[in-house]
Coordinates of C-alpha atoms in Angstrom, one line a residue:
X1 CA -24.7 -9.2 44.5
X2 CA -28.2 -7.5 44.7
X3 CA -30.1 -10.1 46.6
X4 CA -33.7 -8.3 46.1
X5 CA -33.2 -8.5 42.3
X6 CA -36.4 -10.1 40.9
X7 CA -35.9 -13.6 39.4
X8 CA -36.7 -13.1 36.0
X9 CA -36.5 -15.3 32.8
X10 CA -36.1 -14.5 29.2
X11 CA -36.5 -16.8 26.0
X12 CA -36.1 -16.9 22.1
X13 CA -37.6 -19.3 19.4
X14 CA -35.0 -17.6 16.2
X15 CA -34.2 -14.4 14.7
X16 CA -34.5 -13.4 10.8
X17 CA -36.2 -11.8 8.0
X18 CA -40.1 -11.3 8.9
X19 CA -42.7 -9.6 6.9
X20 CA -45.8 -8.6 8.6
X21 CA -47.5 -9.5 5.2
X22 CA -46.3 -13.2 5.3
X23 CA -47.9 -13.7 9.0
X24 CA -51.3 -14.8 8.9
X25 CA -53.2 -13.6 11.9
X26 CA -53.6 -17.8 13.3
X27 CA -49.7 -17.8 12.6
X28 CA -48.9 -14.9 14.5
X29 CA -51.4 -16.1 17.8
X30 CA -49.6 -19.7 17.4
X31 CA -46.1 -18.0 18.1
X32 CA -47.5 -15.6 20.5
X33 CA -49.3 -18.3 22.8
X34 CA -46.1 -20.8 22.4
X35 CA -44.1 -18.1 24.0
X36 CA -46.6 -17.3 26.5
X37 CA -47.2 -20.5 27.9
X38 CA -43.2 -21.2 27.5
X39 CA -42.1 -18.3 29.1
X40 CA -44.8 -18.3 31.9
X41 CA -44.0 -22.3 32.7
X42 CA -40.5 -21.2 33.2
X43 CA -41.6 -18.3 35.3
X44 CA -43.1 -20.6 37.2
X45 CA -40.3 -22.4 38.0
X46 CA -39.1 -19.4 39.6
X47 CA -41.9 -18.7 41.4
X48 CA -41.6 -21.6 43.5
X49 CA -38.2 -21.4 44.4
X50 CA -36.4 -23.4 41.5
X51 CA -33.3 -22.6 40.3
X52 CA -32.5 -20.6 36.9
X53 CA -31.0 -24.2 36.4
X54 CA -34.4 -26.0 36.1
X55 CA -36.1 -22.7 34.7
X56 CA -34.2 -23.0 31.5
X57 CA -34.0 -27.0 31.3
X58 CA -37.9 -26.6 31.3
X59 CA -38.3 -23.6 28.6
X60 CA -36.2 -25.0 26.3
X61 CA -37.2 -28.3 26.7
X62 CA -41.0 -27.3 26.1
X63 CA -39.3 -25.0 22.9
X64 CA -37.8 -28.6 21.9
X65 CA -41.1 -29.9 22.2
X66 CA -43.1 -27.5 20.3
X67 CA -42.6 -28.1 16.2
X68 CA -43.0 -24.0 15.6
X69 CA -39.0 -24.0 16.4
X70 CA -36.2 -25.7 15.0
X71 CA -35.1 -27.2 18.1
X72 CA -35.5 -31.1 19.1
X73 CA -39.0 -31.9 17.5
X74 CA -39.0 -30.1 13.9
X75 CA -35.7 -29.7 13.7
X76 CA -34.3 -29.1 9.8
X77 CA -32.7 -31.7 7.9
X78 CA -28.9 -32.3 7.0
X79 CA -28.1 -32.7 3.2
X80 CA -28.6 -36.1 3.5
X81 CA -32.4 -35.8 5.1
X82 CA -31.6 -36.7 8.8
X83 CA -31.9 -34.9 11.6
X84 CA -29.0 -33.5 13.5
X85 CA -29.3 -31.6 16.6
X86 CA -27.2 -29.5 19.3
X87 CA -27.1 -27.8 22.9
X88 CA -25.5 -26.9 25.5
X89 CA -26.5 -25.7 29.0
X90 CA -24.1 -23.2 31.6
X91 CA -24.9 -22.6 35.4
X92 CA -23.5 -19.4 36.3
X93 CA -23.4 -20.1 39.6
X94 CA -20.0 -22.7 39.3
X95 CA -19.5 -21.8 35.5
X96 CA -20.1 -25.9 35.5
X97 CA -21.7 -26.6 31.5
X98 CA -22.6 -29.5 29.7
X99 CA -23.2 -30.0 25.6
X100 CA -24.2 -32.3 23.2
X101 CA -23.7 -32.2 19.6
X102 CA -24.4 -34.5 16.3
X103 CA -27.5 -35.8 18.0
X104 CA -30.1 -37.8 16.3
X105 CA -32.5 -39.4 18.3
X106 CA -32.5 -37.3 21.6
X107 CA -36.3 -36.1 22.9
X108 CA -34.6 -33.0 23.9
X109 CA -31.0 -32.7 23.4
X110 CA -30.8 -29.8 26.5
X111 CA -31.8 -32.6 29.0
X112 CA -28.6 -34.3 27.8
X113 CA -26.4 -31.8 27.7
X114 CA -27.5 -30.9 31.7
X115 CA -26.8 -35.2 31.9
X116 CA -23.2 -34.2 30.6
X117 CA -22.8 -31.4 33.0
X118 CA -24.2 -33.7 35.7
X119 CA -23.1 -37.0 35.3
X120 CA -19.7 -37.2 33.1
X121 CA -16.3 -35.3 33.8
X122 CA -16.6 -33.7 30.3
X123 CA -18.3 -30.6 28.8
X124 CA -19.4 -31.7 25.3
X125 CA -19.9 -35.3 24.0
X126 CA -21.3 -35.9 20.6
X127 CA -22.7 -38.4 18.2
X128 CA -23.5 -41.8 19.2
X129 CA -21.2 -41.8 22.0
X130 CA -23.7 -39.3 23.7
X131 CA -26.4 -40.5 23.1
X132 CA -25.3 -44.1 24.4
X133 CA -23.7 -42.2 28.0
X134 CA -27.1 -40.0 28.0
X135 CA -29.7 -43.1 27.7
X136 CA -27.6 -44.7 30.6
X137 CA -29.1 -41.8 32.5
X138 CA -32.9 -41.9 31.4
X139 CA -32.6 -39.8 28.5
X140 CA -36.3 -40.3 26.6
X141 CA -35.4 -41.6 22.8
X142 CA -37.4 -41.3 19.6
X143 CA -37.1 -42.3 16.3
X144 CA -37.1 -40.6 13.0
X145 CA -40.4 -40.0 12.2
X146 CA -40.8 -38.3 15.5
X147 CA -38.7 -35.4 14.7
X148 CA -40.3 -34.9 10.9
X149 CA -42.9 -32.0 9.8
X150 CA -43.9 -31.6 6.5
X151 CA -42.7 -28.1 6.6
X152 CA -39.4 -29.0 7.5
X153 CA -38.9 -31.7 4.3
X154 CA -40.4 -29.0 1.9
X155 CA -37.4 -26.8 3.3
X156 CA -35.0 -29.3 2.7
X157 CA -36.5 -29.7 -0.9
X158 CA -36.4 -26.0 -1.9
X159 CA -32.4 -26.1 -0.4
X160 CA -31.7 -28.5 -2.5
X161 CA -33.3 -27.0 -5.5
X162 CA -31.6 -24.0 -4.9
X163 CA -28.4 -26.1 -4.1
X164 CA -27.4 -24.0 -0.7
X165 CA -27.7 -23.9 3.1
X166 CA -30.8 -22.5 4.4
X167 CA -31.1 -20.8 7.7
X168 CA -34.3 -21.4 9.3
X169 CA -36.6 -17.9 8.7
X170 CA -36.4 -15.8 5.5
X171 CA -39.5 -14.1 4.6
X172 CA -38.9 -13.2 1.2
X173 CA -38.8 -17.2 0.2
X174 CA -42.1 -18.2 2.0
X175 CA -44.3 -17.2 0.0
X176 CA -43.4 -20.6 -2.3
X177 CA -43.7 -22.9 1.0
X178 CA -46.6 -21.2 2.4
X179 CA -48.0 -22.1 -1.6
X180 CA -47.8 -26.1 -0.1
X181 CA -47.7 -25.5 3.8
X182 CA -50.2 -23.4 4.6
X183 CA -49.3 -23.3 8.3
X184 CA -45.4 -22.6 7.2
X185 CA -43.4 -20.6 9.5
X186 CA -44.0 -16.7 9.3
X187 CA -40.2 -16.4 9.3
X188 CA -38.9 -17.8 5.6
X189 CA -36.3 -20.9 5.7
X190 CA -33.8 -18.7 4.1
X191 CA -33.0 -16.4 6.8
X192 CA -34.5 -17.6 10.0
X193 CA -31.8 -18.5 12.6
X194 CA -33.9 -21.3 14.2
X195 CA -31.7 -21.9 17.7
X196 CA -33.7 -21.4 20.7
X197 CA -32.7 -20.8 24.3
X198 CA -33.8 -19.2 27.9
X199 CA -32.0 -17.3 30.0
X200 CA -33.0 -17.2 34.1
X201 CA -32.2 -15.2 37.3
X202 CA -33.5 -17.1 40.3
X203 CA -34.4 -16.0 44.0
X204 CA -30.8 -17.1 45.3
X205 CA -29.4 -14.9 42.5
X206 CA -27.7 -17.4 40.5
X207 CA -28.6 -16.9 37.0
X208 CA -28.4 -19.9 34.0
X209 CA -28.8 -20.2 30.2
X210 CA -29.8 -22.9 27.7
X211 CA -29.1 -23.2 24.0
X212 CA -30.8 -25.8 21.6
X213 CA -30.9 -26.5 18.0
X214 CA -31.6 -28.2 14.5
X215 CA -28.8 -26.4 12.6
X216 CA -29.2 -25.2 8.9
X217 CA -31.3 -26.5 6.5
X218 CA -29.6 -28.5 3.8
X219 CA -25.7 -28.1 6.0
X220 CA -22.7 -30.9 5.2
X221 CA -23.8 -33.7 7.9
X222 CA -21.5 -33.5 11.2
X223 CA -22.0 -29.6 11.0
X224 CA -21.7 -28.3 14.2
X225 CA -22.7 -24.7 14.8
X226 CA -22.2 -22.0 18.0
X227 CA -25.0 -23.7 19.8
X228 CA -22.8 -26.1 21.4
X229 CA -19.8 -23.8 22.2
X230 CA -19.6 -22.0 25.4
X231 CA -19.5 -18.4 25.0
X232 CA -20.8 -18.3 21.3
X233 CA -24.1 -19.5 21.3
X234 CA -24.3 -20.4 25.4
X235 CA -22.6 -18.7 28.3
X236 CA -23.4 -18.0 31.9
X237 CA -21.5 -16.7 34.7
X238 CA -22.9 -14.9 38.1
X239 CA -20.1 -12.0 37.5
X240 CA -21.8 -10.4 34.5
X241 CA -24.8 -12.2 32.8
X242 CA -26.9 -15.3 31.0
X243 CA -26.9 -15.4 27.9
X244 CA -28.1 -17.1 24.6
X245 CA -27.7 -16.3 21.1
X246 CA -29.2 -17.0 17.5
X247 CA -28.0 -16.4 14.1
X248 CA -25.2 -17.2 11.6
X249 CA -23.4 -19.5 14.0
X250 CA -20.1 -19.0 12.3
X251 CA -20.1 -15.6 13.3
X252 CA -20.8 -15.8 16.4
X253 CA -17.7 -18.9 16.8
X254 CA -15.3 -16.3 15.0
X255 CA -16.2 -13.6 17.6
X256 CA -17.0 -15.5 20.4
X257 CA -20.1 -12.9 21.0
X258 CA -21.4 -14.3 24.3
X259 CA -18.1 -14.1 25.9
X260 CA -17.1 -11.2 24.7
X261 CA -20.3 -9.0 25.9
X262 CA -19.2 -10.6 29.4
X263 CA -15.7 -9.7 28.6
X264 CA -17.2 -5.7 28.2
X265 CA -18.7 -6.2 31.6
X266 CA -16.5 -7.4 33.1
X267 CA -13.4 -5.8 32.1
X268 CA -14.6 -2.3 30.4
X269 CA -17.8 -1.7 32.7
X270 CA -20.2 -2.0 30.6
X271 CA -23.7 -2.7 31.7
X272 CA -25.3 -5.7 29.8
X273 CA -27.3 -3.1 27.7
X274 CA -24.3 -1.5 26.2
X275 CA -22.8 -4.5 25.5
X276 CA -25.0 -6.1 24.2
X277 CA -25.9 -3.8 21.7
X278 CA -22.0 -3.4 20.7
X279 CA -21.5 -6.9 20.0
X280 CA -25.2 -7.7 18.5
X281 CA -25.3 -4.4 16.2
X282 CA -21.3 -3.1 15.8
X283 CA -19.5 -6.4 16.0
X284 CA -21.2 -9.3 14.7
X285 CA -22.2 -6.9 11.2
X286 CA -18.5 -6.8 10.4
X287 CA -18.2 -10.8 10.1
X288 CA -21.7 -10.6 8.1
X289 CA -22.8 -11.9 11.4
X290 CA -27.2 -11.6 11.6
X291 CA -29.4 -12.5 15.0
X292 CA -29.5 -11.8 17.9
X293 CA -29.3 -12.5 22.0
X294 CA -31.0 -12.9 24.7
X295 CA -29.4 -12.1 28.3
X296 CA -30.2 -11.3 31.9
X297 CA -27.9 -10.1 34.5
X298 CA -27.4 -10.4 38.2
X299 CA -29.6 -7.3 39.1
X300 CA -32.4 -8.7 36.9
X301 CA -31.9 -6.7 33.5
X302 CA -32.9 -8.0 30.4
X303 CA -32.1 -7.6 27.0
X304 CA -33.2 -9.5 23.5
X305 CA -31.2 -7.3 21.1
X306 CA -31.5 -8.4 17.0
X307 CA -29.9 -7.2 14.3
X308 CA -32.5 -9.0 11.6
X309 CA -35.7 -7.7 11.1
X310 CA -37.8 -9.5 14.1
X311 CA -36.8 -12.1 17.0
X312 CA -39.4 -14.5 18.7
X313 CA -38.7 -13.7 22.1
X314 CA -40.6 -13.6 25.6
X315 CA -39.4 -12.5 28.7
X316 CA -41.3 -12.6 32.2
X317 CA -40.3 -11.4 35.8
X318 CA -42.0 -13.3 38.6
X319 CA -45.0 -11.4 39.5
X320 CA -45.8 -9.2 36.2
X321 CA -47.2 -9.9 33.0
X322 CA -45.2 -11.6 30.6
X323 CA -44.0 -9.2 27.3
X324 CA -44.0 -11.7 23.8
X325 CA -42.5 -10.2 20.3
X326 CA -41.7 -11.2 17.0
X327 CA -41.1 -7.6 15.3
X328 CA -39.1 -4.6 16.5
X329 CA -42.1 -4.1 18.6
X330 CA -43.4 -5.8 21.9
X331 CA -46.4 -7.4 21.9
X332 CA -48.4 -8.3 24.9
X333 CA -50.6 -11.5 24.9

């Protein structure tokens, strides 16, 4: 292992369908300074010595926190207009992970899934059995009204008007929600994959990732998506790389994408780049699979490859700048 690799951290607020005409310029500095200050608080982390461990706990728990994502505070609603939220958490260091899934009144749902990993034998707990083990242990509760935003309901209300599931960003529908919510999402409910997650390379060389989400607007209540399973939408192992996904969840359960880009590394030599970019653009297309993934390895390389049209993303060694994006290009704040 290359001890001298930078520690590094990498993040992602959804992938989908964005058009540069639907993002008003206060939207677009919103996004932009959430992921700064996310991606810089993990950083920081780093900086002093933490773990990749607590770097991710932190940025995804400050991405729960912050209502531009569908993750713990303005999560989507279920068909029946409750929230229902997932996540899961890996340390590559021991391959140790913890989950939660079915959750509904959890702060932030990654702080219980590290309590799983932490304090339980098991890897994934769910419903009100998790969120009765995870209060045991501290876990901050709220109620309903904590996890609504306007935006979120009007979703919920064109889903059912439409009488389908809704992923989280698709630009090509907001233009009606932006017509009520003026500060709506630049990424339309339609075809935004709303999961977000961070990814972390620490001083010691371990490396970690963290996955967290409010599902699909207007999905069968009990839905559990690729959020909560290891090496679909989580996965993290010191032998090849963090990673963290986004995107039609099924598709990435079917193909197991996080663990099979390790799989490439580990078994066909692959570097992280290249196999990445054979899962996220050649693989996941063929089971109508759209997103993308976020992923550092153990020499500090990152990628954030997406096969939609844009991915809030941020990524940040310890020492330089911090790069933030939401289209094809990178944008620095």
């Amino acid at each position: 292992m290359n001890a001298k690799a930078p520690a590094a951290i990498a993040i992602h607020g959804g992938a989908g369908t964005i058009l540069r005409s639907s993002l008003t310029a206060v939207q677009e500095q919103a996004y932009l300074a959430a992921l700064h200050d996310i991606v810089t608080a993990g950083a920081s982390v780093l900086a002093d010595g933490g773990s990749a461990l607590d770097a991710v706990t932190v940025a995804v728990s400050l991405l729960e926190d912050c209502p531009l994502f569908n993750a713990g505070k303005g999560s989507v609603y279920t068909s029946a207009g409750q929230v229902e939220m997932d996540a899961a958490i890996m340390d590559g260091h021991n391959r140790r992970a913890g989950a939660v899934a079915c959750v509904t009144t959890l702060r932030n749902p990654v702080r219980a899934a590290r309590m799983v990993m932490e304090h339980s034998p098991h890897v994934l707990m769910v419903g009100p059995g998790a969120e009765n083990f995870v209060r045991q242990h501290g876990a901050q509760i709220e109620d309903a009204a904590y996890f609504h935003t306007e935006q979120r309901y009007v979703q919920l209300l064109r889903a059912r008007q439409e009488a389908g599931i809704l992923l989280d960003h698709d630009a090509e529908k907001l233009a009606a929600i932006s017509a009520t919510i003026p500060e709506a999402a630049p990424l339309d409910p339609g075809k935004k994959f709303g999961t977000v997650g961070a990814v972390a390379l620490d001083v010691h060389g371990n490396l970690a990732a963290a996955t967290s989400t409010g599902g699909m607007t207007n999905k069968l209540p009990g839905r559990v998506g690729d959020t909560a399973m290891l090496g679909a939408g989580c996965y993290a192992d010191n032998r090849s790389a963090a990673l963290s996904a986004t995107g039609t969840g099924e598709a990435f359960m079917r193909s197991l994408a996080l663990h099979d880009i390790a799989a490439q590394m580990n078994y066909a030599g692959l570097s992280l780049e290249q196999a990445a970019h054979k899962t996220v653009m050649e693989k996941l297309p063929q089971l109508q699979g759209q997103g993308g993934i976020i992923g550092i390895d153990r020499q500090g390389n990152i990628v954030m490859p997406f096969n939609t049209e844009g991915m809030y993303r941020a990524s940040m060694r310890v020492g330089d700048a911090p790069f933030i994006g939401i289209y094809s290009d990178f944008q620095k704040l």
